[in-house]
GROMACS .gro file of C-alpha atoms in nm:
model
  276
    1UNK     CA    1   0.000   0.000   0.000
    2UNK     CA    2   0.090   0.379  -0.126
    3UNK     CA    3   0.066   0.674   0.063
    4UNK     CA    4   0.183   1.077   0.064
    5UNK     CA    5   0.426   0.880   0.332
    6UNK     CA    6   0.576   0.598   0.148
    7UNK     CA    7   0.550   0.252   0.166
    8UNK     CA    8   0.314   0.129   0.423
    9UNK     CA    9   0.325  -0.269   0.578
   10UNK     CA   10   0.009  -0.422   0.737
   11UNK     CA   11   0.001  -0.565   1.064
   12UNK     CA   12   0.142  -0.916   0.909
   13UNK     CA   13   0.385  -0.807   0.715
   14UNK     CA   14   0.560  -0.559   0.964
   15UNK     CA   15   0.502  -0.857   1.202
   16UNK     CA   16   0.718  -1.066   0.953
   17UNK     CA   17   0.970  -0.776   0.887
   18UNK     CA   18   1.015  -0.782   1.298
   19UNK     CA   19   1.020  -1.163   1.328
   20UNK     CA   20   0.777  -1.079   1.573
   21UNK     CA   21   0.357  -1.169   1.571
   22UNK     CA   22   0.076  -0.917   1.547
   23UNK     CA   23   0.005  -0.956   1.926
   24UNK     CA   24   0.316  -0.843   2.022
   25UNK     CA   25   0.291  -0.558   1.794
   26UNK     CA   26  -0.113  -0.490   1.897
   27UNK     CA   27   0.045  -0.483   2.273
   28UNK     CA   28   0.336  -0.259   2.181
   29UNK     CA   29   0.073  -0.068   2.055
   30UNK     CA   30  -0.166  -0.068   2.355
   31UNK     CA   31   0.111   0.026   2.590
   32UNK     CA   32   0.173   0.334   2.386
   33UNK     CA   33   0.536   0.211   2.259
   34UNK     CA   34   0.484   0.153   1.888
   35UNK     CA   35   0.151   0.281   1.733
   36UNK     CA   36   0.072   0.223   1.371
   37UNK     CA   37   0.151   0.517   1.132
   38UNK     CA   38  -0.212   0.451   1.010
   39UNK     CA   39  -0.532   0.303   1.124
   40UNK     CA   40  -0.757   0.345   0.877
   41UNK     CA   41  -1.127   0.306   0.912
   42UNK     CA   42  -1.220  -0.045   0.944
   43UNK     CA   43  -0.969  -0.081   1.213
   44UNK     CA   44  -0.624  -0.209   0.982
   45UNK     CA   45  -0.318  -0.079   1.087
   46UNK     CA   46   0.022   0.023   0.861
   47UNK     CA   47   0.337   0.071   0.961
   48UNK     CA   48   0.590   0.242   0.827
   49UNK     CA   49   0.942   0.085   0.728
   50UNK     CA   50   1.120   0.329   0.922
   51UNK     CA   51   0.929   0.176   1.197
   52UNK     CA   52   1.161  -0.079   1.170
   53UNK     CA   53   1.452   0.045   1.353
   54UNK     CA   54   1.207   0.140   1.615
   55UNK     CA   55   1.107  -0.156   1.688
   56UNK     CA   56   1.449  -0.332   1.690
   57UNK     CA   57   1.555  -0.036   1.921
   58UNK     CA   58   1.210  -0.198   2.148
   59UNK     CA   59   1.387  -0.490   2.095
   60UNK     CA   60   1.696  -0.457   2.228
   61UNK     CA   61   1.631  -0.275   2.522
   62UNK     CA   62   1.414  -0.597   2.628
   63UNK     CA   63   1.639  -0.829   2.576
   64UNK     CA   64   1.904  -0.585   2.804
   65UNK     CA   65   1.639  -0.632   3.026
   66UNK     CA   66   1.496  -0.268   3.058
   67UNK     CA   67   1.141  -0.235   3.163
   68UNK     CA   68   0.830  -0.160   2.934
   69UNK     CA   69   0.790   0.156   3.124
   70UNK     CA   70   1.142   0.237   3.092
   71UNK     CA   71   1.130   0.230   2.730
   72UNK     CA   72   0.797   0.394   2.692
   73UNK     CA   73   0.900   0.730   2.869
   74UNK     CA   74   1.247   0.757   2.620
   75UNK     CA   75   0.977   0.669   2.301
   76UNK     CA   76   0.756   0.940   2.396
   77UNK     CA   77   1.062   1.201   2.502
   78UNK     CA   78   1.329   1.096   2.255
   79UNK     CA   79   1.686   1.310   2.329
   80UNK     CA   80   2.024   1.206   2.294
   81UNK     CA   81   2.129   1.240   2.622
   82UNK     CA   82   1.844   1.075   2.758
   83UNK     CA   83   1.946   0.809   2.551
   84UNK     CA   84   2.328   0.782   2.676
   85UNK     CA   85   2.165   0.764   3.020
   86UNK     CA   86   1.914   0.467   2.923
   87UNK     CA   87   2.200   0.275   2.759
   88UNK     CA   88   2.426   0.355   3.066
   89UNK     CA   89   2.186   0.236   3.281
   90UNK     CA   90   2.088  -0.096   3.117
   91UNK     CA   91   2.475  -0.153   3.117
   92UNK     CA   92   2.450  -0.132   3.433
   93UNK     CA   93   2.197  -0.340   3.499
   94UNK     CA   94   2.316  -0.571   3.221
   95UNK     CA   95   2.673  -0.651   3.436
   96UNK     CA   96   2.489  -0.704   3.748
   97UNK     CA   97   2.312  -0.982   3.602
   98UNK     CA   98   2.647  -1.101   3.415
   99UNK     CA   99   2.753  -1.115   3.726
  100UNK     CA  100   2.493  -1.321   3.898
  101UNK     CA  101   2.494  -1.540   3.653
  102UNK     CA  102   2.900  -1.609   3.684
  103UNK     CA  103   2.826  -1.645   4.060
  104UNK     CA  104   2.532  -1.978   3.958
  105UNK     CA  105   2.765  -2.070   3.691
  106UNK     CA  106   3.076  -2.088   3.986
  107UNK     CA  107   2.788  -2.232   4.239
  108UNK     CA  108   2.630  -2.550   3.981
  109UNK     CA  109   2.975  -2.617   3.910
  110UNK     CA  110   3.125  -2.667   4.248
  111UNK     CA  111   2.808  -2.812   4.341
  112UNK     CA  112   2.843  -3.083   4.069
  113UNK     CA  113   3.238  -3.116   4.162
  114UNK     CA  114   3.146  -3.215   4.549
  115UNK     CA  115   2.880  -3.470   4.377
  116UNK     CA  116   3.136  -3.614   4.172
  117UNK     CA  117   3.369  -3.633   4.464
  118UNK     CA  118   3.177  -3.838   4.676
  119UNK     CA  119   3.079  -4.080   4.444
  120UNK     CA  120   3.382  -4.123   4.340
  121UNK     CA  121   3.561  -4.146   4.693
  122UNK     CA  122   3.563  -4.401   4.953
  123UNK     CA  123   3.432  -4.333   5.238
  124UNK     CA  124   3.573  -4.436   5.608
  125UNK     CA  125   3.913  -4.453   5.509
  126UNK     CA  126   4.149  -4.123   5.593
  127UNK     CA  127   4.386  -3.986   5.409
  128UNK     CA  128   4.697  -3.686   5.407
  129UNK     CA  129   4.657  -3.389   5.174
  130UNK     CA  130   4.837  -3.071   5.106
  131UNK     CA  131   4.542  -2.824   5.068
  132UNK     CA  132   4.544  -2.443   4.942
  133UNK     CA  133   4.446  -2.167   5.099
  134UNK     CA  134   4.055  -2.148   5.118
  135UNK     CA  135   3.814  -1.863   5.214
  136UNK     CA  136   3.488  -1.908   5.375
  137UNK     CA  137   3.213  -1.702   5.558
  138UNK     CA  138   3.126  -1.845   5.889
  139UNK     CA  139   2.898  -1.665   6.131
  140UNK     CA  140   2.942  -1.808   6.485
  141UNK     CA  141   2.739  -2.088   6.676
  142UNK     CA  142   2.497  -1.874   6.961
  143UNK     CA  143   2.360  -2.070   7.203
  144UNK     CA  144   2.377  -2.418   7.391
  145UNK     CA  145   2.255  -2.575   7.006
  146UNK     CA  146   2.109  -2.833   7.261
  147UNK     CA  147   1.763  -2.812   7.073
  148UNK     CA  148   1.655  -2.831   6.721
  149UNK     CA  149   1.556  -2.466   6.704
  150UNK     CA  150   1.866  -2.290   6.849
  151UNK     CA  151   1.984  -2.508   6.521
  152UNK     CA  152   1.764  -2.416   6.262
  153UNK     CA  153   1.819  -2.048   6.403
  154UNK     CA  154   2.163  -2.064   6.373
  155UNK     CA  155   2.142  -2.222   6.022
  156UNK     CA  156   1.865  -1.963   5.936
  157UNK     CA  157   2.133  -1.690   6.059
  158UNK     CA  158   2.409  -1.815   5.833
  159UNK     CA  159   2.213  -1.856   5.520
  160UNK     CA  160   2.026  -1.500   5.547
  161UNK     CA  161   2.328  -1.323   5.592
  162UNK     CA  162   2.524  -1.516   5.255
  163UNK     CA  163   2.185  -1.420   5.093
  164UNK     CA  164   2.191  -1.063   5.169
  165UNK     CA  165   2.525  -0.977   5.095
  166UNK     CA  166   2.580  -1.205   4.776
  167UNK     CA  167   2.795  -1.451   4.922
  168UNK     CA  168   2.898  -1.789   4.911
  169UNK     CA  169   2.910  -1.994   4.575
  170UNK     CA  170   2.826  -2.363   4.734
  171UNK     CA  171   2.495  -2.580   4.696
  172UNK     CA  172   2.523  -2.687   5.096
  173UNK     CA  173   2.632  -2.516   5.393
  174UNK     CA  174   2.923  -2.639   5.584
  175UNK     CA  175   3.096  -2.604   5.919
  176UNK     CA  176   3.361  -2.545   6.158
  177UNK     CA  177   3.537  -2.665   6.492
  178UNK     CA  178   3.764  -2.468   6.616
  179UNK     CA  179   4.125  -2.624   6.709
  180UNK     CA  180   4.026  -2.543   7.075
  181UNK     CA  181   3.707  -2.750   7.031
  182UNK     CA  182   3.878  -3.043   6.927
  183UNK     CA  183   4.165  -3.059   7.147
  184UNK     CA  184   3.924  -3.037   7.394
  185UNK     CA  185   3.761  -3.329   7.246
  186UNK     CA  186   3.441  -3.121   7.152
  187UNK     CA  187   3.341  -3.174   6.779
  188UNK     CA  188   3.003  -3.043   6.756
  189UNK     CA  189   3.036  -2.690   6.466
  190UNK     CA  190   3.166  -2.362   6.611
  191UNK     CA  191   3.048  -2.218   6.303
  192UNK     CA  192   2.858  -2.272   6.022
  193UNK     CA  193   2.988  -2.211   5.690
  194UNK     CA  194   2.985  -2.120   5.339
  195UNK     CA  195   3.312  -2.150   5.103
  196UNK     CA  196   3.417  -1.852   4.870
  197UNK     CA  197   3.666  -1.794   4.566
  198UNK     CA  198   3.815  -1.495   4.722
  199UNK     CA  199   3.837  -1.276   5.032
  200UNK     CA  200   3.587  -1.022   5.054
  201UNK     CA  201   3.532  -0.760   5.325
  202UNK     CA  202   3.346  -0.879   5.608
  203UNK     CA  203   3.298  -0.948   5.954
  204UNK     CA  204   3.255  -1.296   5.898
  205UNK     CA  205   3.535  -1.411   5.652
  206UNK     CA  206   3.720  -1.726   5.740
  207UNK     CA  207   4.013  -1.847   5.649
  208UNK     CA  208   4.142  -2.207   5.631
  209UNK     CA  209   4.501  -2.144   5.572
  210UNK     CA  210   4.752  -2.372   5.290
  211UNK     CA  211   4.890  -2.675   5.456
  212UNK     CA  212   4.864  -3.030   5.565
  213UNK     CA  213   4.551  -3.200   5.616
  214UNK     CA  214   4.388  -3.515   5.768
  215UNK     CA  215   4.115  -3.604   5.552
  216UNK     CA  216   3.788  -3.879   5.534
  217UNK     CA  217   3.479  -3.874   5.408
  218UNK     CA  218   3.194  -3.948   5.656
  219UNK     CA  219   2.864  -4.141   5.490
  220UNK     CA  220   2.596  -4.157   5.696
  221UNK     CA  221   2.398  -3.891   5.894
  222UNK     CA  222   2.523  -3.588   6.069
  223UNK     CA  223   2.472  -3.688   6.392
  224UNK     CA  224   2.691  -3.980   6.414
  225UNK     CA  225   3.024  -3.753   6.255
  226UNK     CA  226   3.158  -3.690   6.646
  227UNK     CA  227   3.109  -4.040   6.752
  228UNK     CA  228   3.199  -4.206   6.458
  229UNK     CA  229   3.453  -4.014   6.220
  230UNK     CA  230   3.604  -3.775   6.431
  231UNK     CA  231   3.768  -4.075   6.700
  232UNK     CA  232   3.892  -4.255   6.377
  233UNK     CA  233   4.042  -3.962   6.199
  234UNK     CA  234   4.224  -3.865   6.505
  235UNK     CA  235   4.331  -4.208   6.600
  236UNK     CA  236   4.470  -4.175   6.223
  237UNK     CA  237   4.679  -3.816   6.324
  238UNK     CA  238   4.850  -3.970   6.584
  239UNK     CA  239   4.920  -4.277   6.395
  240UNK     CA  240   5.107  -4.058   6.103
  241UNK     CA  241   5.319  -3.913   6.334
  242UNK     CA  242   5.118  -3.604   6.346
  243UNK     CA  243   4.912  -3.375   6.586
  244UNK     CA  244   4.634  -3.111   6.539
  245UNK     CA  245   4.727  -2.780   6.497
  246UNK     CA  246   4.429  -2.567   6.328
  247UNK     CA  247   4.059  -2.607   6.289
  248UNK     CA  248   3.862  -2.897   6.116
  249UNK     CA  249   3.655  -2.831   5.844
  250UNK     CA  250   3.332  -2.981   5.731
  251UNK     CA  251   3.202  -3.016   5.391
  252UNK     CA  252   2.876  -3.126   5.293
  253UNK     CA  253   2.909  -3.283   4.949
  254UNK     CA  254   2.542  -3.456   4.880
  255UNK     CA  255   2.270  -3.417   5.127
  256UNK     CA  256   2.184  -3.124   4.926
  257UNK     CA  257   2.065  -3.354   4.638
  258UNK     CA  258   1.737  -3.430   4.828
  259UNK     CA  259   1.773  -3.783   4.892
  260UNK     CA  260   1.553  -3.942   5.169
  261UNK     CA  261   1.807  -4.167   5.313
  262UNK     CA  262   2.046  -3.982   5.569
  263UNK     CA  263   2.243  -4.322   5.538
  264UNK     CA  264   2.331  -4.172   5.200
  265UNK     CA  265   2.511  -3.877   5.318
  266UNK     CA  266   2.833  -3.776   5.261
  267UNK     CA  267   3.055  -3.496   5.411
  268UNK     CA  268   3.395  -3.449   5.373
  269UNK     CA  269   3.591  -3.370   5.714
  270UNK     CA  270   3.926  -3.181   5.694
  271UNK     CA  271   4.145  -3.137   6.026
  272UNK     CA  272   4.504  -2.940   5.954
  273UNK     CA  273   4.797  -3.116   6.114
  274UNK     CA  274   5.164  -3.088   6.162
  275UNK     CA  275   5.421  -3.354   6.139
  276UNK     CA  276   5.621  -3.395   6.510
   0.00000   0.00000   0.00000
């Protein structure tokens, strides 16, 4: 179709041109974003080919994840600089999410490393191992945790403060004993845990220096780790020739997978050691 305008599309056809449907465009429309160049009586609408580009400019502002109403107030006021400042700030937005995304990418990944650890390990039997330097938030133990809610509250503690402040890139939650704890022969947690790639400023950051390490993997439920694992690991110290000389570290590596059998549980337990 011909007009004093140019060339004009129908509804379809623009809809083609976009690689887009007529609903989207009708609801572009209704929102105030793209309206037709022409309606004409019975209710058709053209568009324009230079409505093109606007609606590929539509387009990529979605996809960068700027809202409707974002983009309808720089349609209606169009200006370069408001434009600078609407790309600037879907930038911004844009690396945020980049870099939540990196942060589940880093998470699913160590999540399916601890997986394929425990399978693959065997459990009950300790072992020496040099280990790097690791980070790790771990908010304190309050309480007597002689009841299942000064527990969960202390769990529920841990995990809303990692959540808040973006930290942590691990499916489970671990723990900590503190060398005092054990030496003491105490093993319940003196904190509760979550490992990260790199320090970060906080209150809370942990470290779990480079060095030598007593290691097992416990299978079974939580409960039994003190009166189970822990006497067996450190019967294996002193049989090495070694003694205890940091904190012990707990890993969860599969209860996180939802299975309904605490037999099935594995955590790896870490206890840094010297040689005498």
């Amino acid at each position: 179709m011909q007009d004093e305008r140019g060339l004009l599309f129908t509804s379809g056809q623009f809809a083609k041109l976009c690689s887009t449907t007529k609903e989207t465009l009708f609801h572009y429309d209704s929102l105030g974003l793209l309206k037709p160049a022409r309606v004409r009586e019975n209710g058709y609408r053209y568009y324009t080919a230079s409505q093109f580009f606007d609606f590929d400019l539509i387009a990529v502002l979605r996809s960068a994840r700027c809202s409707l109403s974002e983009i309808r107030e720089y349609m209606a006021h169009r200006e370069p600089h408001a434009f600078v400042q609407l790309l600037r700030e879907t930038e911004r937005k844009l690396l945020f999410e980049q870099r939540k995304l990196e942060k589940m990418r880093r998470t699913l990944q160590n999540g399916r490393n601890a997986a394929e650890a425990a399978l693959a390990g065997k459990t009950g039997v300790p072992w020496l191992e040099e280990l790097p330097q690791g980070f790790y938030i771990a908010t304190p133990v309050k309480g007597e945790m002689n009841t299942v809610g000064d527990v969960v509250r202390n769990m529920q503690d841990h995990i809303t403060y990692c959540d808040q402040n973006q930290l942590g890139e691990e499916l489970a939650m671990g723990s900590i004993v503190t060398k005092e704890s054990l030496l003491q022969g105490s093993f319940w947690e003196s904190y509760y845990s979550t490992r990260i790639s790199q320090p970060v400023c906080s209150p809370w950051l942990y470290q779990r220096p480079a060095g030598l390490y007593a290691c097992m993997l416990h299978k079974g439920p939580y409960e039994r780790l003190p009166e189970a694992s822990y006497p067996l690991l450190l019967n294996f110290i002193q049989k090495q020739g070694c003694r205890i000389c940091g904190d012990a570290f707990e890993t969860d590596l599969l209860s996180y997978l939802g299975t309904e059998n605490e037999e099935d549980f594995i955590l790896k337990l870490e206890i840094q050691v010297e040689r005498l």
